[in-house]
Short mmCIF file of C-alpha atoms in Angstrom, two decimals:
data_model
loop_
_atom_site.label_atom_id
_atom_site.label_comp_id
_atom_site.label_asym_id
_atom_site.label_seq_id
_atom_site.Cartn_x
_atom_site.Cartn_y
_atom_site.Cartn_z
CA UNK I 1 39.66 -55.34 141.18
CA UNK I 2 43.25 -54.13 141.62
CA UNK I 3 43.44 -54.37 138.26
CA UNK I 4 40.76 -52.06 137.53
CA UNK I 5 41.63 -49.72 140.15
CA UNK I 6 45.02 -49.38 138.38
CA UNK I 7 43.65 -49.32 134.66
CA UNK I 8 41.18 -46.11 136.16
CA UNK I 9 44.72 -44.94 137.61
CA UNK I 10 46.73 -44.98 134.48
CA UNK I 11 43.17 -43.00 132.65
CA UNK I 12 43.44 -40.78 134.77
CA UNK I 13 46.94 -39.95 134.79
CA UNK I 14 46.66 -40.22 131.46
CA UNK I 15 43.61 -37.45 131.27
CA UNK I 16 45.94 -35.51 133.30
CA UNK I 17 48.56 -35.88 131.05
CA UNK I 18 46.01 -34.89 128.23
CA UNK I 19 44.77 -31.66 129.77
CA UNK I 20 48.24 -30.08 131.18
CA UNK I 21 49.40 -29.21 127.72
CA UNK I 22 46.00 -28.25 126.46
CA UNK I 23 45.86 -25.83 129.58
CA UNK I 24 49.51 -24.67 128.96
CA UNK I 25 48.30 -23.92 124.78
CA UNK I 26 45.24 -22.49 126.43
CA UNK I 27 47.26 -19.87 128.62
CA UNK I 28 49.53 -19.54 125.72
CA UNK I 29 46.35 -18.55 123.42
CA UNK I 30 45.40 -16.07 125.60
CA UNK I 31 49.14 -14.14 126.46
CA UNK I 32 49.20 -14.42 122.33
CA UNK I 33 45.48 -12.74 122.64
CA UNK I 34 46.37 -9.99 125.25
CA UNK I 35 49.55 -9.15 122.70
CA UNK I 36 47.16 -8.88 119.80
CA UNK I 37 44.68 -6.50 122.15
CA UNK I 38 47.74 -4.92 122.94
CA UNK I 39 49.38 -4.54 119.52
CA UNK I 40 45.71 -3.59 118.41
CA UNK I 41 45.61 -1.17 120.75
CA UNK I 42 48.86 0.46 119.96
CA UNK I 43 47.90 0.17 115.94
CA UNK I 44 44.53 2.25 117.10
CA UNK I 45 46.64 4.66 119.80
CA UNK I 46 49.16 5.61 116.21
CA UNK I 47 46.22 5.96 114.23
CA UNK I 48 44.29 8.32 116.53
CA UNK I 49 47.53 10.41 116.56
CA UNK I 50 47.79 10.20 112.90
CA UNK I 51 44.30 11.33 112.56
CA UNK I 52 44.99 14.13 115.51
CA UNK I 53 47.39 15.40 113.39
CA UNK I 54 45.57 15.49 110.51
CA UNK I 55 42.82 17.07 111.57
CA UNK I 56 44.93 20.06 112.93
CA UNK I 57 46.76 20.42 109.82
CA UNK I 58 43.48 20.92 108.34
CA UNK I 59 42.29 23.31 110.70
CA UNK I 60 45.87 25.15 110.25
CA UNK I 61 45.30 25.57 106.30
CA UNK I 62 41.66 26.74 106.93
CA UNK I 63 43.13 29.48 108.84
CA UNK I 64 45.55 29.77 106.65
CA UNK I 65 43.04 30.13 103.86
CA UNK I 66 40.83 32.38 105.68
CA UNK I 67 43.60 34.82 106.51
CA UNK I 68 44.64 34.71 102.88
CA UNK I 69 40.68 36.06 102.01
CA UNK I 70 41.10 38.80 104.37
CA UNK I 71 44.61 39.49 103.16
CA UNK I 72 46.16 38.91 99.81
CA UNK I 73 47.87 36.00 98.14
CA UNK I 74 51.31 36.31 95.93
CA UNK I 75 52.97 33.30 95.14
CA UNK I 76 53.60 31.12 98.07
CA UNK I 77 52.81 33.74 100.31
CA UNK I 78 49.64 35.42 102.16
CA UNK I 79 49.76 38.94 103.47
CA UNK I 80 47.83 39.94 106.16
CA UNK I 81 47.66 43.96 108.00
CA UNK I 82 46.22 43.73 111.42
CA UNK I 83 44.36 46.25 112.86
CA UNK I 84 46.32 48.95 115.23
CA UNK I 85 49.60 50.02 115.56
CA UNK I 86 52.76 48.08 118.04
CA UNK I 87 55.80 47.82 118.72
CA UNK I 88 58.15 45.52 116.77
CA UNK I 89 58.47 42.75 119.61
CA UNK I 90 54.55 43.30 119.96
CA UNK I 91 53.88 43.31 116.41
CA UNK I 92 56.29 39.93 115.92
CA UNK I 93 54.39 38.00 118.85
CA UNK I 94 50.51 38.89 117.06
CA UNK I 95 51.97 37.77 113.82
CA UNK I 96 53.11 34.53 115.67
CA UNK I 97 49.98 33.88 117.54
CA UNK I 98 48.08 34.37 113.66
CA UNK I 99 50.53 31.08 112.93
CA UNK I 100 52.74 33.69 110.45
CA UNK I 101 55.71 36.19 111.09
CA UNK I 102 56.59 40.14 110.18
CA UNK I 103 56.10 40.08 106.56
CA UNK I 104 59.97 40.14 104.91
CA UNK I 105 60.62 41.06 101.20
CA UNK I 106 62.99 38.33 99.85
CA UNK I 107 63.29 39.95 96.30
CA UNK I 108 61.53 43.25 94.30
CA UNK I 109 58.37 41.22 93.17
CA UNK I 110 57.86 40.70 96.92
CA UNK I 111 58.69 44.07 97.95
CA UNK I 112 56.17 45.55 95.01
CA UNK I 113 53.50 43.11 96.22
CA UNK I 114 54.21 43.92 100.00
CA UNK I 115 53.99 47.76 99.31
CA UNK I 116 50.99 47.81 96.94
CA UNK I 117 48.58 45.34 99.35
CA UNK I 118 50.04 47.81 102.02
CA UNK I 119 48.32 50.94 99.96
CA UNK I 120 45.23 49.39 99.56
CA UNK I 121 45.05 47.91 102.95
CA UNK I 122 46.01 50.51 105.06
CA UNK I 123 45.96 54.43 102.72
CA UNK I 124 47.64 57.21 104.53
CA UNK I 125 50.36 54.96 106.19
CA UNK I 126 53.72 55.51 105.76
CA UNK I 127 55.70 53.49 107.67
CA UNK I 128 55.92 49.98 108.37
CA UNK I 129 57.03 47.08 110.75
CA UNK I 130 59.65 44.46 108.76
CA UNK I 131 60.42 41.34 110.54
CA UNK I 132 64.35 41.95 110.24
CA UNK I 133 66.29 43.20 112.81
CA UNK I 134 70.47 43.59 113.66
CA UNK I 135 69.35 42.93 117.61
CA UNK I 136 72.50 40.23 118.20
CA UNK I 137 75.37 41.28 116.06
CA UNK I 138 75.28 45.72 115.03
CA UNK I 139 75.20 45.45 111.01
CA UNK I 140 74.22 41.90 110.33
CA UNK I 141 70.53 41.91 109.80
CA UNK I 142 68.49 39.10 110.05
CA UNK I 143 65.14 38.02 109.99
CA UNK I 144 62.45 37.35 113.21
CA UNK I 145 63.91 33.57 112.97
CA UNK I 146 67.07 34.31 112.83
CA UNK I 147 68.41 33.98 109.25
CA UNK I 148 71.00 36.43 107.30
CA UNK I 149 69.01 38.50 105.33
CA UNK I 150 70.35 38.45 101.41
CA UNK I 151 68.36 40.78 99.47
CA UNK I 152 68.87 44.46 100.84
CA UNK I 153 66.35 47.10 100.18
CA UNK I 154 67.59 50.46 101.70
CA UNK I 155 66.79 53.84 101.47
CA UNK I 156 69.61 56.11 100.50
CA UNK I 157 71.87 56.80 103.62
CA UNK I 158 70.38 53.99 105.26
CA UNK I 159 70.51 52.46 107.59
CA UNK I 160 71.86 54.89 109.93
CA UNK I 161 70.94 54.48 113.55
CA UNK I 162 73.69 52.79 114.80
CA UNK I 163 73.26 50.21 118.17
CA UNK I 164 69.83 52.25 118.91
CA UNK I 165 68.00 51.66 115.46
CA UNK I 166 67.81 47.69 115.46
CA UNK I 167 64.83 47.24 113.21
CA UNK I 168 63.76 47.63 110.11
CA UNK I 169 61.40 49.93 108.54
CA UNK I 170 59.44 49.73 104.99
CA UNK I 171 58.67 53.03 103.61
CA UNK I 172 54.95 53.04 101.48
CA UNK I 173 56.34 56.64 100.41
CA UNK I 174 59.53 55.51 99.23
CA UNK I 175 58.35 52.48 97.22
CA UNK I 176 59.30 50.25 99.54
CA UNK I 177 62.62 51.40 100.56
CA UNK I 178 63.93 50.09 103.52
CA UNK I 179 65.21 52.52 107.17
CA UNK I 180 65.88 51.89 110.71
CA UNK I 181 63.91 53.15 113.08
CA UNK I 182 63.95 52.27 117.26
CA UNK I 183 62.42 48.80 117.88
CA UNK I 184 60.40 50.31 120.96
CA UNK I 185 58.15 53.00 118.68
CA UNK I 186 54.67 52.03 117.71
CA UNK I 187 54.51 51.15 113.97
CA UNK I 188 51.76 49.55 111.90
CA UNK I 189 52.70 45.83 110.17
CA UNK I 190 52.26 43.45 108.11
CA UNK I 191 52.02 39.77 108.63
CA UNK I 192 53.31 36.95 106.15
CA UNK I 193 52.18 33.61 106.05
CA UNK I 194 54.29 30.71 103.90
CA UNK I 195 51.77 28.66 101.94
CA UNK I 196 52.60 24.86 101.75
#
């Protein structure tokens, strides 16, 4: 009898035995299993940002696209004239908000372009809002972002104002000639938008 009580002693120290590393590989499983959720759920998190993005890089071309209907489209530009008249700082933020800046005239196909949609968008006005400005430093223009202008357009005698003319007009009259005028008076503009 003591011999079977130590034979059932030794099975089930034995069974013991057995089922501690089978329990140990069964909490290993699942730790291995939460990582996998976890890692799954971080692969799902980056692609729900991915998509996020996407999807508002699409809805940034369709407005894109649908301000380039309403406006008009040369090269890798769109050209847009709200309606009413602001200031430059005024006129600067609305172009912002449309996802676009002041329209600026790198070169004379640009400036032709900028002045003839401005004819047939808005007849009878003369003057313009540009998005260059010599705010910061008197004499060094530069455009709403920030960047040295390289291509000049200006009028004869121009500009002329001095430290109280900081921004830049574009004459319809004079083909697209280029003034200064005081960044506070109330101008109509044009907004440019960079295609992709």
């Amino acid at each position: 009898m003591a011999q079977n009580g130590l034979v059932i002693f030794v099975l089930v120290i034995l069974l013991l035995l057995d089922q501690t590393p089978v329990q140990a590989s069964k909490s290993k499983a699942r730790k291995h299993s939460k990582r996998r959720v976890k890692e799954k759920n971080g692969d799902l998190k980056t692609q729900v940002e991915k998509l996020w993005r996407e999807v508002n890089a699409l809805k940034e071309m369709q407005a894109l696209q649908t301000v380039c209907l309403r406006g008009t489209k040369i090269h890798k530009k769109c050209y847009f004239a709200p309606d009413g008249s602001k200031n430059f700082h005024e006129a600067n933020e609305d172009c912002i908000a449309k996802g676009g800046t002041l329209a600026v005239p790198r070169n004379s196909e640009e400036t032709n372009a900028l002045r003839d949609y401005g004819k047939k968008s808005m007849p009878g006005i003369n003057d313009l809002w540009l998005g260059i400005n010599d705010m910061i430093d008197e004499g060094k223009f530069v455009d709403v972002n920030g960047v040295s202008i390289h291509f000049f357009n200006w009028d004869r005698g121009q500009p002329n104002g001095g430290k109280r003319e900081n921004c830049a007009l574009f004459s319809q009259s004079a083909q697209g000639k280029w003034s200064d005028e005081v960044c506070r008076s109330v101008k109509r503009y044009i907004c440019e938008f960079v295609i992709p």
